């Protein structure tokens, strides 16, 4: 067992509180919170509010955070390294902080809630004949609301518990980072598996109003990240709620091992990028199970807002990961050419040659780990990752190569997303099931895909009222305008509601093609 480096909840939250105070005052603009309630609220009701949001600090922060995720993967600080990072499904905690390891454990547990083979599994009701939306999802979501408090408190406690790890590291009995991450992941799993909302908080500590405000705000973002329990749908607005949740955790310092995430100790793009990549993998394990088993209806006009009916950000981050692979290959080719010229110079001068064959071999590609996926009995056989040469050039058309998808879907997020589409739409030609993604596959390189998908996220997600009308704002993710009217926390029950009078928009919306499509 690990040494009990335990501290009280008050100490656990001390560094978070400092970061949260900074976060609530760093967004700029006048605060629009004009009542005593601390619960996050809707601020987007009409097109007038929409225009305020487009020019707000919240919009800038959210778009900047998603952009930073991608920059963190393609940063020269990664590609110039002798061992750049890549996602390894066998070691998913490697790039996480203690707080995020706890969140990873909780998400892993949430993916089992739907499993009929578990003691408290919530399998879909097979008697329901509806095309979309199995009502058992409402029970699943109710469990989320009941356990979210323990999930949030646990990750905050894990952050505070090891916030001074650099000082502890010199101790003879101090646990290693791997041990800490495993411990925090297990604690997060336990928090999500227990119905006792107070299980992760010591009973001798009374949570302050400010601490409770942070927990309440984070819970709201988490509740909205997995679909709507009344409409029984899921879309890019719910995905955005999870991104807002991660952004809020980053602003209060939970992406870092030590200290806070702002001020003199900002979180680096590399940390944000690789942590987000690991968390999106486990988050998608949960949402894909909900979409597949509960048949959640695509929010919006049946997929207008998502590349695969449901998502957008994973495609962008996945394209950034593929661009990082391209950069790594370019770097390795340059190094190989230098070594070849140096070897030729030695041979011509008669100085001698290196007889070690390994010196002539290209280093193993760090983006192609020996095993690319976690073994799942339900998965088809996975080919050995070494079957493809490290020099293979993968342009966006690689998504049409079925063996590559099968082999590398556990390593590359973009390929994982494409593979899931083919799973849920078997037998349908790809150009019919996913015309936008088919357009993208004809681009010449991943840089164009990255740029186009980021524009798509801004234009077709963040700048669309039917998507962002569901957003709620608190003291970390702040609205700096006065809403057009006061209303309840809940967004409209119908997907398309427009105009100050709340008139339903009829006739649907036209399909939006990719910005780069001709």
Short mmCIF file of C-alpha atoms in Angstrom, two decimals:
data_model
loop_
_atom_site.label_atom_id
_atom_site.label_comp_id
_atom_site.label_asym_id
_atom_site.label_seq_id
_atom_site.Cartn_x
_atom_site.Cartn_y
_atom_site.Cartn_z
CA UNK A 1 0.00 0.00 0.00
CA UNK A 2 1.06 3.55 -0.66
CA UNK A 3 2.22 5.77 2.22
CA UNK A 4 -0.74 7.74 3.55
CA UNK A 5 0.16 11.24 2.32
CA UNK A 6 -3.31 12.34 3.34
CA UNK A 7 -4.45 15.87 3.91
CA UNK A 8 -7.81 17.36 4.74
CA UNK A 9 -10.19 18.56 2.10
CA UNK A 10 -9.51 22.15 3.16
CA UNK A 11 -5.82 21.75 2.34
CA UNK A 12 -6.65 19.83 -0.83
CA UNK A 13 -8.64 22.77 -2.15
CA UNK A 14 -6.34 25.57 -1.04
CA UNK A 15 -4.32 25.75 -4.27
CA UNK A 16 -7.47 25.23 -6.35
CA UNK A 17 -9.20 28.06 -4.57
CA UNK A 18 -6.34 30.43 -5.39
CA UNK A 19 -6.50 29.43 -9.05
CA UNK A 20 -10.29 29.66 -9.06
CA UNK A 21 -10.15 33.17 -7.64
CA UNK A 22 -7.72 34.10 -10.40
CA UNK A 23 -9.92 32.43 -12.99
CA UNK A 24 -13.04 34.28 -11.90
CA UNK A 25 -11.32 37.63 -12.30
CA UNK A 26 -9.19 37.03 -15.40
CA UNK A 27 -11.87 36.74 -18.05
CA UNK A 28 -12.23 40.45 -18.48
CA UNK A 29 -15.36 42.52 -18.83
CA UNK A 30 -18.08 43.25 -16.33
CA UNK A 31 -19.65 40.29 -14.61
CA UNK A 32 -23.25 39.74 -15.51
CA UNK A 33 -24.16 37.75 -12.41
CA UNK A 34 -26.67 40.03 -10.80
CA UNK A 35 -28.48 37.76 -8.39
CA UNK A 36 -27.56 35.85 -5.29
CA UNK A 37 -27.77 32.35 -6.78
CA UNK A 38 -24.42 30.71 -7.46
CA UNK A 39 -25.70 28.01 -9.81
CA UNK A 40 -24.56 28.35 -13.44
CA UNK A 41 -27.21 29.90 -15.68
CA UNK A 42 -28.14 30.20 -19.30
CA UNK A 43 -27.21 33.47 -20.97
CA UNK A 44 -28.02 32.71 -24.60
CA UNK A 45 -31.70 32.91 -25.53
CA UNK A 46 -31.91 34.98 -28.70
CA UNK A 47 -29.74 36.09 -31.60
CA UNK A 48 -28.91 39.23 -29.61
CA UNK A 49 -27.36 37.09 -26.89
CA UNK A 50 -25.65 35.07 -29.59
CA UNK A 51 -23.89 38.16 -30.89
CA UNK A 52 -22.72 38.97 -27.37
CA UNK A 53 -21.35 35.47 -27.00
CA UNK A 54 -19.46 35.63 -30.31
CA UNK A 55 -17.52 38.66 -29.04
CA UNK A 56 -17.17 37.51 -25.44
CA UNK A 57 -14.14 36.33 -23.50
CA UNK A 58 -15.90 32.97 -23.00
CA UNK A 59 -16.03 32.38 -26.77
CA UNK A 60 -12.40 33.40 -27.12
CA UNK A 61 -11.33 31.14 -24.26
CA UNK A 62 -13.21 28.10 -25.53
CA UNK A 63 -11.97 28.43 -29.11
CA UNK A 64 -8.45 29.15 -27.85
CA UNK A 65 -8.50 26.10 -25.60
CA UNK A 66 -9.50 23.78 -28.45
CA UNK A 67 -6.85 25.35 -30.67
CA UNK A 68 -4.27 24.88 -27.91
CA UNK A 69 -5.15 21.18 -27.69
CA UNK A 70 -4.05 20.81 -31.30
CA UNK A 71 -1.00 23.03 -30.98
CA UNK A 72 0.14 20.97 -28.02
CA UNK A 73 0.26 17.85 -30.21
CA UNK A 74 2.04 19.49 -33.13
CA UNK A 75 4.39 21.65 -31.06
CA UNK A 76 8.07 21.62 -31.97
CA UNK A 77 8.73 20.87 -28.32
CA UNK A 78 7.29 17.43 -29.06
CA UNK A 79 8.52 16.70 -32.55
CA UNK A 80 12.08 17.80 -31.88
CA UNK A 81 12.29 15.51 -28.89
CA UNK A 82 14.05 12.17 -29.16
CA UNK A 83 10.95 10.47 -27.80
CA UNK A 84 7.82 12.51 -28.62
CA UNK A 85 4.60 11.56 -26.91
CA UNK A 86 1.83 9.50 -28.44
CA UNK A 87 -1.27 7.95 -27.01
CA UNK A 88 -0.71 4.44 -25.69
CA UNK A 89 -3.88 2.59 -24.77
CA UNK A 90 -1.89 0.32 -22.45
CA UNK A 91 -0.59 3.32 -20.48
CA UNK A 92 -3.38 5.91 -20.72
CA UNK A 93 -2.39 7.74 -17.51
CA UNK A 94 1.13 8.67 -18.62
CA UNK A 95 0.30 12.23 -19.70
CA UNK A 96 -2.16 13.04 -16.91
CA UNK A 97 -1.96 14.86 -13.60
CA UNK A 98 -3.32 13.27 -10.39
CA UNK A 99 -6.61 15.16 -10.79
CA UNK A 100 -7.02 14.07 -14.40
CA UNK A 101 -6.04 10.50 -13.54
CA UNK A 102 -8.93 10.54 -11.07
CA UNK A 103 -11.25 11.83 -13.81
CA UNK A 104 -9.96 9.13 -16.15
CA UNK A 105 -10.84 6.49 -13.56
CA UNK A 106 -14.33 7.95 -13.12
CA UNK A 107 -14.96 7.97 -16.86
CA UNK A 108 -13.74 4.38 -17.08
CA UNK A 109 -16.27 3.43 -14.44
CA UNK A 110 -19.05 5.35 -16.21
CA UNK A 111 -18.46 3.31 -19.34
CA UNK A 112 -19.49 0.21 -17.34
CA UNK A 113 -22.80 1.64 -16.10
CA UNK A 114 -24.51 0.44 -19.27
CA UNK A 115 -23.00 -3.05 -19.07
CA UNK A 116 -25.68 -5.70 -18.33
CA UNK A 117 -23.01 -7.99 -16.90
CA UNK A 118 -22.29 -5.68 -13.95
CA UNK A 119 -24.26 -5.82 -10.72
CA UNK A 120 -25.80 -2.38 -11.21
CA UNK A 121 -25.71 -2.25 -15.01
CA UNK A 122 -28.36 -0.29 -16.89
CA UNK A 123 -28.84 -2.08 -20.21
CA UNK A 124 -31.33 -0.60 -22.69
CA UNK A 125 -34.94 -1.72 -22.55
CA UNK A 126 -35.32 -4.09 -25.50
CA UNK A 127 -39.11 -3.72 -25.42
CA UNK A 128 -38.94 -0.09 -26.51
CA UNK A 129 -39.72 0.23 -30.21
CA UNK A 130 -38.69 3.87 -30.68
CA UNK A 131 -36.26 4.60 -33.49
CA UNK A 132 -34.27 6.98 -31.29
CA UNK A 133 -33.84 7.30 -27.55
CA UNK A 134 -34.09 4.47 -25.06
CA UNK A 135 -35.72 5.78 -21.84
CA UNK A 136 -33.25 3.84 -19.66
CA UNK A 137 -30.81 6.64 -20.50
CA UNK A 138 -32.77 8.83 -18.08
CA UNK A 139 -31.85 6.43 -15.27
CA UNK A 140 -28.22 6.47 -16.45
CA UNK A 141 -28.19 10.27 -16.39
CA UNK A 142 -29.84 10.35 -12.98
CA UNK A 143 -26.99 8.19 -11.69
CA UNK A 144 -24.55 10.72 -13.14
CA UNK A 145 -26.21 13.59 -11.27
CA UNK A 146 -26.19 11.58 -8.05
CA UNK A 147 -22.49 10.66 -8.26
CA UNK A 148 -21.03 13.74 -9.92
CA UNK A 149 -20.40 15.43 -6.58
CA UNK A 150 -18.17 12.57 -5.43
CA UNK A 151 -16.40 12.53 -8.81
CA UNK A 152 -15.58 16.24 -8.64
CA UNK A 153 -14.54 16.19 -4.99
CA UNK A 154 -12.30 13.19 -5.61
CA UNK A 155 -10.39 14.77 -8.47
CA UNK A 156 -9.96 18.01 -6.53
CA UNK A 157 -8.68 16.11 -3.53
CA UNK A 158 -6.22 14.17 -5.69
CA UNK A 159 -4.93 17.45 -7.06
CA UNK A 160 -4.44 19.00 -3.64
CA UNK A 161 -2.98 15.83 -2.14
CA UNK A 162 0.02 15.88 -4.46
CA UNK A 163 0.27 19.58 -5.22
CA UNK A 164 3.63 19.63 -3.37
CA UNK A 165 4.91 16.43 -4.94
CA UNK A 166 8.26 18.00 -5.84
CA UNK A 167 8.95 18.39 -2.12
CA UNK A 168 7.72 14.87 -1.37
CA UNK A 169 9.77 13.28 -4.17
CA UNK A 170 12.99 13.49 -2.18
CA UNK A 171 11.46 11.46 0.64
CA UNK A 172 12.64 7.87 0.82
CA UNK A 173 9.09 6.52 1.16
CA UNK A 174 7.50 8.79 -1.41
CA UNK A 175 5.45 6.97 -4.06
CA UNK A 176 6.48 7.17 -7.70
CA UNK A 177 4.44 9.15 -10.19
CA UNK A 178 3.11 5.95 -11.72
CA UNK A 179 1.92 4.76 -8.32
CA UNK A 180 0.23 8.10 -7.65
CA UNK A 181 -1.57 8.09 -10.99
CA UNK A 182 -2.80 4.54 -10.48
CA UNK A 183 -3.97 5.38 -6.98
CA UNK A 184 -5.85 8.48 -8.16
CA UNK A 185 -7.40 6.55 -11.05
CA UNK A 186 -8.63 3.90 -8.62
CA UNK A 187 -10.05 6.56 -6.32
CA UNK A 188 -11.86 8.16 -9.25
CA UNK A 189 -13.27 4.81 -10.27
CA UNK A 190 -14.52 4.21 -6.74
CA UNK A 191 -16.10 7.67 -6.58
CA UNK A 192 -18.08 6.93 -9.75
CA UNK A 193 -19.09 3.48 -8.55
CA UNK A 194 -20.45 4.61 -5.19
CA UNK A 195 -23.89 6.09 -4.63
CA UNK A 196 -22.60 7.95 -1.57
CA UNK A 197 -22.11 11.51 -2.80
CA UNK A 198 -19.95 12.43 0.20
CA UNK A 199 -17.66 9.42 -0.05
CA UNK A 200 -14.64 11.36 -1.27
CA UNK A 201 -14.81 14.20 1.23
CA UNK A 202 -13.60 13.87 4.83
CA UNK A 203 -16.47 14.24 7.23
CA UNK A 204 -14.59 16.64 9.50
CA UNK A 205 -14.39 19.41 6.92
CA UNK A 206 -17.21 21.80 6.12
CA UNK A 207 -16.99 22.93 2.52
CA UNK A 208 -16.92 26.70 2.21
CA UNK A 209 -19.46 28.55 0.04
CA UNK A 210 -16.76 29.33 -2.55
CA UNK A 211 -15.65 25.70 -2.68
CA UNK A 212 -19.25 24.61 -3.07
CA UNK A 213 -19.73 27.14 -5.87
CA UNK A 214 -16.80 25.63 -7.81
CA UNK A 215 -18.07 22.09 -7.30
CA UNK A 216 -21.59 23.09 -8.36
CA UNK A 217 -20.33 24.76 -11.53
CA UNK A 218 -18.15 21.81 -12.50
CA UNK A 219 -21.02 19.41 -11.87
CA UNK A 220 -23.28 21.36 -14.24
CA UNK A 221 -20.75 21.08 -17.07
CA UNK A 222 -20.32 17.37 -16.40
CA UNK A 223 -24.09 16.77 -16.35
CA UNK A 224 -24.47 18.42 -19.76
CA UNK A 225 -21.57 16.48 -21.33
CA UNK A 226 -23.36 13.18 -22.00
CA UNK A 227 -26.66 14.04 -23.63
CA UNK A 228 -30.08 15.37 -22.67
CA UNK A 229 -32.16 13.12 -20.39
CA UNK A 230 -35.51 14.49 -21.58
CA UNK A 231 -34.90 14.81 -25.32
CA UNK A 232 -32.78 11.64 -25.31
CA UNK A 233 -30.29 13.17 -27.73
CA UNK A 234 -26.59 13.95 -27.96
CA UNK A 235 -24.70 16.42 -30.13
CA UNK A 236 -21.80 18.82 -30.39
CA UNK A 237 -23.32 21.06 -27.72
CA UNK A 238 -22.93 18.25 -25.20
CA UNK A 239 -19.42 17.58 -26.47
CA UNK A 240 -18.68 21.29 -25.94
CA UNK A 241 -19.87 20.99 -22.35
CA UNK A 242 -17.16 18.41 -21.76
CA UNK A 243 -14.60 20.75 -23.36
CA UNK A 244 -15.83 23.56 -21.06
CA UNK A 245 -15.43 21.14 -18.15
CA UNK A 246 -11.81 20.49 -19.16
CA UNK A 247 -11.21 24.20 -19.72
CA UNK A 248 -12.49 24.95 -16.21
CA UNK A 249 -10.26 22.26 -14.70
CA UNK A 250 -7.32 23.75 -16.57
CA UNK A 251 -8.11 27.26 -15.31
CA UNK A 252 -8.13 26.10 -11.69
CA UNK A 253 -4.82 24.27 -12.09
CA UNK A 254 -5.89 20.64 -12.29
CA UNK A 255 -3.92 19.91 -15.47
CA UNK A 256 -0.65 20.43 -13.59
CA UNK A 257 1.15 18.26 -11.08
CA UNK A 258 2.23 21.18 -8.94
CA UNK A 259 0.97 24.66 -8.34
CA UNK A 260 -1.78 26.42 -10.21
CA UNK A 261 -2.47 26.65 -13.90
CA UNK A 262 -2.42 30.37 -14.29
CA UNK A 263 -0.39 33.44 -13.56
CA UNK A 264 3.32 32.70 -13.29
CA UNK A 265 2.79 28.98 -13.84
CA UNK A 266 0.61 28.55 -16.94
CA UNK A 267 -0.23 25.12 -18.28
CA UNK A 268 1.82 24.43 -21.41
CA UNK A 269 0.14 23.57 -24.72
CA UNK A 270 1.98 20.24 -24.72
CA UNK A 271 0.43 19.26 -21.37
CA UNK A 272 -3.04 20.36 -22.52
CA UNK A 273 -2.76 18.56 -25.86
CA UNK A 274 -1.62 15.17 -24.61
CA UNK A 275 -3.87 15.18 -21.53
CA UNK A 276 -6.87 16.07 -23.69
CA UNK A 277 -6.01 13.29 -26.14
CA UNK A 278 -5.99 10.69 -23.37
CA UNK A 279 -9.21 12.01 -21.81
CA UNK A 280 -11.08 12.19 -25.11
CA UNK A 281 -10.32 8.53 -25.76
CA UNK A 282 -11.97 7.45 -22.51
CA UNK A 283 -14.76 10.05 -22.85
CA UNK A 284 -15.61 8.67 -26.29
CA UNK A 285 -15.78 5.17 -24.82
CA UNK A 286 -18.64 6.44 -22.68
CA UNK A 287 -20.49 8.54 -25.28
CA UNK A 288 -20.22 5.90 -28.01
CA UNK A 289 -21.79 3.37 -25.68
CA UNK A 290 -24.64 5.79 -24.99
CA UNK A 291 -25.12 6.58 -28.68
CA UNK A 292 -25.01 2.94 -29.74
CA UNK A 293 -26.90 1.17 -26.94
CA UNK A 294 -29.38 3.88 -25.94
CA UNK A 295 -29.74 5.05 -29.56
CA UNK A 296 -29.51 8.71 -28.60
CA UNK A 297 -30.85 10.92 -31.34
CA UNK A 298 -28.27 13.22 -33.00
CA UNK A 299 -28.96 16.69 -31.61
CA UNK A 300 -29.68 19.44 -34.09
CA UNK A 301 -31.06 18.63 -37.51
CA UNK A 302 -30.04 14.98 -37.37
CA UNK A 303 -26.33 15.47 -37.68
CA UNK A 304 -25.95 18.87 -39.37
CA UNK A 305 -23.72 19.97 -36.53
CA UNK A 306 -21.46 16.94 -36.35
CA UNK A 307 -19.12 15.22 -38.78
CA UNK A 308 -20.36 11.81 -37.62
CA UNK A 309 -23.81 12.96 -36.40
CA UNK A 310 -22.47 13.59 -32.89
CA UNK A 311 -18.90 14.95 -32.68
CA UNK A 312 -16.49 17.56 -34.01
CA UNK A 313 -13.54 18.15 -31.62
CA UNK A 314 -12.20 14.56 -31.69
CA UNK A 315 -11.79 14.85 -35.47
CA UNK A 316 -9.82 18.08 -35.09
CA UNK A 317 -7.60 16.70 -32.36
CA UNK A 318 -7.18 13.48 -34.32
CA UNK A 319 -6.09 15.42 -37.41
CA UNK A 320 -3.54 17.25 -35.26
CA UNK A 321 -2.19 13.91 -34.08
CA UNK A 322 -1.85 12.76 -37.70
CA UNK A 323 -0.04 16.00 -38.52
CA UNK A 324 2.34 15.28 -35.63
CA UNK A 325 3.07 11.93 -37.25
CA UNK A 326 3.89 13.72 -40.52
CA UNK A 327 6.23 16.07 -38.67
CA UNK A 328 7.95 13.18 -36.95
CA UNK A 329 8.52 11.46 -40.28
CA UNK A 330 9.96 14.62 -41.82
CA UNK A 331 12.31 15.00 -38.87
CA UNK A 332 13.43 11.38 -39.08
CA UNK A 333 14.09 11.64 -42.82
CA UNK A 334 16.27 14.67 -42.23
CA UNK A 335 18.20 12.88 -39.50
CA UNK A 336 18.61 9.80 -41.69
CA UNK A 337 19.97 11.90 -44.56
CA UNK A 338 22.46 13.55 -42.22
CA UNK A 339 23.63 10.18 -40.90
CA UNK A 340 23.94 8.86 -44.46
CA UNK A 341 26.06 11.82 -45.56
CA UNK A 342 28.23 11.50 -42.46
CA UNK A 343 28.71 7.77 -43.13
CA UNK A 344 29.57 8.40 -46.78
CA UNK A 345 32.10 11.01 -45.72
CA UNK A 346 33.76 8.52 -43.37
CA UNK A 347 33.87 5.84 -46.05
CA UNK A 348 35.39 8.15 -48.64
CA UNK A 349 38.03 9.40 -46.21
CA UNK A 350 38.95 5.85 -45.14
CA UNK A 351 38.44 6.69 -41.49
CA UNK A 352 36.28 3.60 -41.02
CA UNK A 353 32.63 2.71 -40.99
CA UNK A 354 30.11 1.76 -38.40
CA UNK A 355 29.39 -1.94 -38.76
CA UNK A 356 26.43 -1.87 -36.46
CA UNK A 357 23.32 -2.45 -38.55
CA UNK A 358 21.25 -0.62 -35.95
CA UNK A 359 23.04 2.60 -36.82
CA UNK A 360 21.61 2.37 -40.33
CA UNK A 361 18.06 1.62 -39.21
CA UNK A 362 15.35 4.21 -38.84
CA UNK A 363 14.33 4.59 -35.18
CA UNK A 364 11.04 3.06 -34.16
CA UNK A 365 8.16 5.43 -34.77
CA UNK A 366 6.93 6.63 -31.35
CA UNK A 367 3.47 7.11 -32.83
CA UNK A 368 3.28 3.37 -33.57
CA UNK A 369 3.56 1.56 -30.22
CA UNK A 370 4.04 -2.20 -30.29
CA UNK A 371 0.43 -2.76 -29.27
CA UNK A 372 -2.10 -0.20 -30.41
CA UNK A 373 -5.29 -1.14 -28.64
CA UNK A 374 -6.65 -2.44 -25.40
CA UNK A 375 -7.79 -5.99 -25.99
CA UNK A 376 -11.55 -6.36 -26.11
CA UNK A 377 -13.07 -9.78 -26.83
CA UNK A 378 -15.75 -8.10 -28.94
CA UNK A 379 -13.20 -6.39 -31.17
CA UNK A 380 -12.02 -7.98 -34.44
CA UNK A 381 -8.44 -9.29 -34.51
CA UNK A 382 -5.90 -6.49 -34.39
CA UNK A 383 -2.96 -6.71 -36.76
CA UNK A 384 0.56 -6.28 -35.41
CA UNK A 385 1.41 -2.58 -35.46
CA UNK A 386 4.77 -3.35 -37.02
CA UNK A 387 3.15 -4.52 -40.27
CA UNK A 388 3.32 -0.99 -41.69
CA UNK A 389 6.69 0.58 -42.37
CA UNK A 390 7.64 3.65 -40.38
CA UNK A 391 8.13 5.51 -43.65
CA UNK A 392 4.58 4.92 -44.87
CA UNK A 393 2.99 8.19 -45.89
CA UNK A 394 -0.56 8.53 -44.61
CA UNK A 395 -2.46 11.34 -46.26
CA UNK A 396 -6.14 11.95 -45.39
CA UNK A 397 -7.24 9.28 -47.89
CA UNK A 398 -5.82 6.64 -45.51
CA UNK A 399 -9.27 6.45 -43.90
CA UNK A 400 -10.41 4.31 -46.85
CA UNK A 401 -7.81 1.67 -46.01
CA UNK A 402 -9.70 -0.84 -43.86
CA UNK A 403 -6.63 -2.78 -42.58
CA UNK A 404 -5.02 0.47 -41.40
CA UNK A 405 -8.20 1.47 -39.58
CA UNK A 406 -8.40 -1.91 -37.88
CA UNK A 407 -4.76 -1.86 -36.81
CA UNK A 408 -4.30 1.71 -35.61
CA UNK A 409 -7.68 2.85 -34.32
CA UNK A 410 -6.46 2.47 -30.76
CA UNK A 411 -3.52 4.84 -31.34
CA UNK A 412 -4.89 7.51 -33.67
CA UNK A 413 -8.03 9.34 -32.61
CA UNK A 414 -9.02 10.29 -36.15
CA UNK A 415 -8.92 6.68 -37.32
CA UNK A 416 -10.88 5.67 -34.23
CA UNK A 417 -13.65 8.10 -35.16
CA UNK A 418 -13.83 6.82 -38.73
CA UNK A 419 -13.87 3.21 -37.55
CA UNK A 420 -16.80 3.92 -35.22
CA UNK A 421 -18.82 5.39 -38.10
CA UNK A 422 -18.28 2.23 -40.10
CA UNK A 423 -19.36 0.16 -37.10
CA UNK A 424 -22.68 1.92 -36.59
CA UNK A 425 -23.42 2.33 -40.33
CA UNK A 426 -22.37 -1.03 -41.77
CA UNK A 427 -22.91 -1.63 -45.44
CA UNK A 428 -23.49 2.06 -46.25
CA UNK A 429 -21.04 3.60 -48.76
CA UNK A 430 -18.83 6.09 -46.94
CA UNK A 431 -19.53 8.92 -49.40
CA UNK A 432 -23.23 8.55 -48.55
CA UNK A 433 -22.98 8.09 -44.78
CA UNK A 434 -20.32 10.76 -44.27
CA UNK A 435 -20.15 13.13 -47.26
CA UNK A 436 -18.24 15.80 -45.36
CA UNK A 437 -15.57 13.40 -44.14
CA UNK A 438 -15.36 11.95 -47.64
CA UNK A 439 -14.66 15.46 -48.96
CA UNK A 440 -11.93 15.89 -46.36
CA UNK A 441 -10.25 12.64 -47.39
CA UNK A 442 -9.42 14.16 -50.77
CA UNK A 443 -7.22 16.88 -49.26
CA UNK A 444 -3.50 16.54 -49.83
CA UNK A 445 -2.19 16.86 -46.27
CA UNK A 446 -3.23 16.96 -42.63
CA UNK A 447 -2.37 20.65 -42.18
CA UNK A 448 -5.31 21.58 -44.40
CA UNK A 449 -7.55 19.17 -42.49
CA UNK A 450 -6.52 20.71 -39.17
CA UNK A 451 -7.20 24.26 -40.32
CA UNK A 452 -10.52 23.36 -41.91
CA UNK A 453 -11.81 21.44 -38.91
CA UNK A 454 -10.95 24.28 -36.53
CA UNK A 455 -12.86 26.69 -38.77
CA UNK A 456 -15.72 24.20 -38.88
CA UNK A 457 -15.79 24.01 -35.08
CA UNK A 458 -15.97 27.78 -34.78
CA UNK A 459 -18.43 28.39 -37.60
CA UNK A 460 -20.77 25.42 -37.27
CA UNK A 461 -20.63 24.79 -33.54
CA UNK A 462 -19.61 27.84 -31.50
CA UNK A 463 -21.36 30.31 -33.80
CA UNK A 464 -24.67 28.45 -34.09
CA UNK A 465 -27.52 29.38 -31.76
CA UNK A 466 -29.18 25.91 -31.73
CA UNK A 467 -25.94 24.51 -30.31
CA UNK A 468 -24.73 27.10 -27.81
CA UNK A 469 -28.17 28.05 -26.47
CA UNK A 470 -27.69 25.10 -24.11
CA UNK A 471 -24.51 26.54 -22.56
CA UNK A 472 -24.53 27.58 -18.93
CA UNK A 473 -22.07 30.05 -17.40
CA UNK A 474 -20.67 30.38 -13.90
CA UNK A 475 -17.74 32.03 -12.17
CA UNK A 476 -15.00 30.08 -14.00
CA UNK A 477 -16.50 29.98 -17.48
CA UNK A 478 -18.06 33.43 -17.39
CA UNK A 479 -20.61 35.38 -19.36
CA UNK A 480 -19.80 39.12 -19.43
CA UNK A 481 -23.10 40.39 -20.81
CA UNK A 482 -26.64 40.74 -19.54
CA UNK A 483 -28.96 38.15 -21.10
CA UNK A 484 -31.96 39.31 -23.09
CA UNK A 485 -34.28 37.79 -20.51
CA UNK A 486 -34.18 35.82 -17.33
CA UNK A 487 -35.09 32.19 -17.52
CA UNK A 488 -34.61 28.80 -15.91
CA UNK A 489 -31.39 26.80 -16.08
CA UNK A 490 -32.94 24.29 -18.49
CA UNK A 491 -32.62 24.89 -22.21
CA UNK A 492 -35.65 24.47 -24.51
CA UNK A 493 -36.98 20.94 -24.75
CA UNK A 494 -37.12 21.14 -28.52
CA UNK A 495 -33.93 21.31 -30.54
CA UNK A 496 -34.72 24.25 -32.79
CA UNK A 497 -36.12 27.24 -30.98
CA UNK A 498 -35.48 30.64 -32.51
CA UNK A 499 -36.47 34.24 -31.98
CA UNK A 500 -37.39 36.17 -28.82
CA UNK A 501 -40.82 34.60 -28.77
CA UNK A 502 -39.48 31.08 -28.74
CA UNK A 503 -41.13 30.16 -32.05
CA UNK A 504 -40.14 26.72 -33.28
CA UNK A 505 -38.13 26.73 -36.48
CA UNK A 506 -39.77 24.44 -39.04
CA UNK A 507 -38.38 22.89 -42.18
CA UNK A 508 -35.05 21.83 -40.66
CA UNK A 509 -31.71 23.25 -41.75
CA UNK A 510 -29.71 22.75 -44.93
CA UNK A 511 -26.76 20.41 -44.75
CA UNK A 512 -23.54 22.38 -44.31
CA UNK A 513 -20.65 21.18 -46.43
CA UNK A 514 -17.03 21.37 -45.32
CA UNK A 515 -15.52 24.88 -45.63
CA UNK A 516 -12.86 23.54 -48.00
CA UNK A 517 -15.24 21.55 -50.22
CA UNK A 518 -15.81 22.81 -53.76
#
